[in-house]
Amino acid sequence: MTKEEWGKLKHELRDTLGAHNYTSWIEPLDLREVQGNVAIFDVPTTFQGNYVLQNFGDRILYKVAKLTPSIKRLEFSVPTVRKVHTGAATTGQKSGQKTGETAVKKAANSGDVPASKSVAAARTALDAQFPAAPLDERFTFDRFVVGKPNELAHAAARRVAEGGPVTFNPLFLYGGVGLGKTHLMHAISWELKASHPELNVLYLSAEQFMYRFVQALRDKKMMDFKQMFRSVDVLMVDDVQFIAGKDSTQEEFFHTFNALVDQNKQIVISADRAPGEIEQMEERIKSRMQCGLVVDLHPTDYELRLGILQSKVDRYREDYPNLQMDDSVLDFLAQRISTNVRVLEGALTRLYAFASLVGTEITPDMAQDCLADILRTFERKISIEEIQRQVSDHYNIRLGDMIGPKRLRSFARPRQVAMYLCKHMTRRSLPEIGRRFGGRDHTTVMHGVKRIEELRHSDAQIAEDLEMLRRSLEG
Ligand code: ADP
Ligand code: MG
């Protein structure tokens, strides 16, 4: 594929993806080179690259591969710029570190990041110096499907979005990946921007907070930094677990947090777990974060998944009026894809892309073929060891204690949970399971499984534990 060919192809994508998507996401992509079976594109920011890959990757690849079949993969990267070394990033977990590094590149390059004129004008000079991630325009309240697992979080977010007097501060939203935390925070932002344009609303990820902080230190602009953060009316920090273990960032976050709370400014925070469970987070920060309202987003249930799919399909119908979709496909997807909503959406997107490109109807059979790789991960064979490991991690006990003879409740209950999961997620027989739990009798296993089955209905905590464990084992 040559640059000219890409130029042409780009225009064709306009028809598939719509004018809006085209201008925002596809137009800025420049083909840098084809290296072996990888086509590499220049993107203005890492965020854009990730976004394009996640949302349009399949469709772009489909077209590209049609033109040049040897291309098997796409890569989007920001043209290299001077790399900045920071000590702060080195303690990050693996994934954090990777994005962290690119974010440093981005930050170092912030002067060159193109921002649309209207946006730039609306920002203060200071803010322009530290650009925040754009809000996703699909993440609004009217696109958020409410169900039992997320109704409380939704109600709390709505309340904050009214912009009335601050009733709980902060609002702390937590839950597993892909359950709608970022969606809700963006929705609050959109709503406030529309109804209270005078308010200075700042949304950013904890990672961006860190990079702004590091950059301010480097450029000796700490005063500006502090002033900027203390002048917002509503501060939203996403994925706060990112700054766990990053001491000076935490320190600064703590001061920012307190300054805003003292001024009675609203703060919204999200994390992948409850405040008390974030390791390597200072106690005083944890307890501060628990002062307001802490709400969790529960794993999705079948009804919510179906509702979300339904609302997506309604939108797709506008874009693809001619495409037929069998109703049983939604049921199929909601049953089979039980983890996060992002995967669910991705599956649907792929089905539509495929069907519209190939010109077929979407049926369960076609879905089975087209999504084979995604579905396979949900059918992955799970071993007894894996379950034992996950469960002992989850309850914070030693593997040895779970398998061993101790009968303390704090070991016995997790042991029963593990037995229950082994019974339901593997094909092992009860005697086999018993053997792997320190040579216990199959009646013991049966009793354990029964006990959890009962508790599952009467004890919400157990039900949630089971759902979480099942999800992490399946994911
Ligand atoms: P998180 O931040 O919790 O990891 P996101 O907010 O990024 O998850 O959500 C992942 C994807 O799933 C987004 O595209 C979001 O729009 C979608 N999503 C999650 N929950 C819902 C919901 N209740 N209704 C509609 N879309 C949802
Ligand atoms: Mg998120």
PDB file of N, CA and C and ligand atoms in Angstrom, residues 181-182 238-239 342, ligand 2:
ATOM      1  N   LYS A 181     -17.660   3.563  34.328  1.00  0.00           N
ATOM      2  CA  LYS A 181     -17.200   4.650  35.191  1.00  0.00           C
ATOM      3  C   LYS A 181     -16.856   5.889  34.375  1.00  0.00           C
ATOM      4  N   THR A 182     -16.042   5.685  33.360  1.00  0.00           N
ATOM      5  CA  THR A 182     -15.638   6.817  32.528  1.00  0.00           C
ATOM      6  C   THR A 182     -16.850   7.406  31.813  1.00  0.00           C
ATOM      7  N   ASP A 238     -10.241  10.319  37.003  1.00  0.00           N
ATOM      8  CA  ASP A 238     -10.609   8.955  36.604  1.00  0.00           C
ATOM      9  C   ASP A 238      -9.457   7.991  36.929  1.00  0.00           C
ATOM     10  N   ASP A 239      -9.807   6.792  37.315  1.00  0.00           N
ATOM     11  CA  ASP A 239      -8.812   5.733  37.570  1.00  0.00           C
ATOM     12  C   ASP A 239      -7.733   6.148  38.551  1.00  0.00           C
ATOM     13  N   ARG A 342     -17.411  -3.039  27.209  1.00  0.00           N
ATOM     14  CA  ARG A 342     -16.571  -2.649  26.078  1.00  0.00           C
ATOM     15  C   ARG A 342     -16.421  -3.808  25.091  1.00  0.00           C
TER      16      ARG A 342
HETATM   17 MG    MG B   2     -12.487   4.117  32.519  1.00  0.00          MG
END
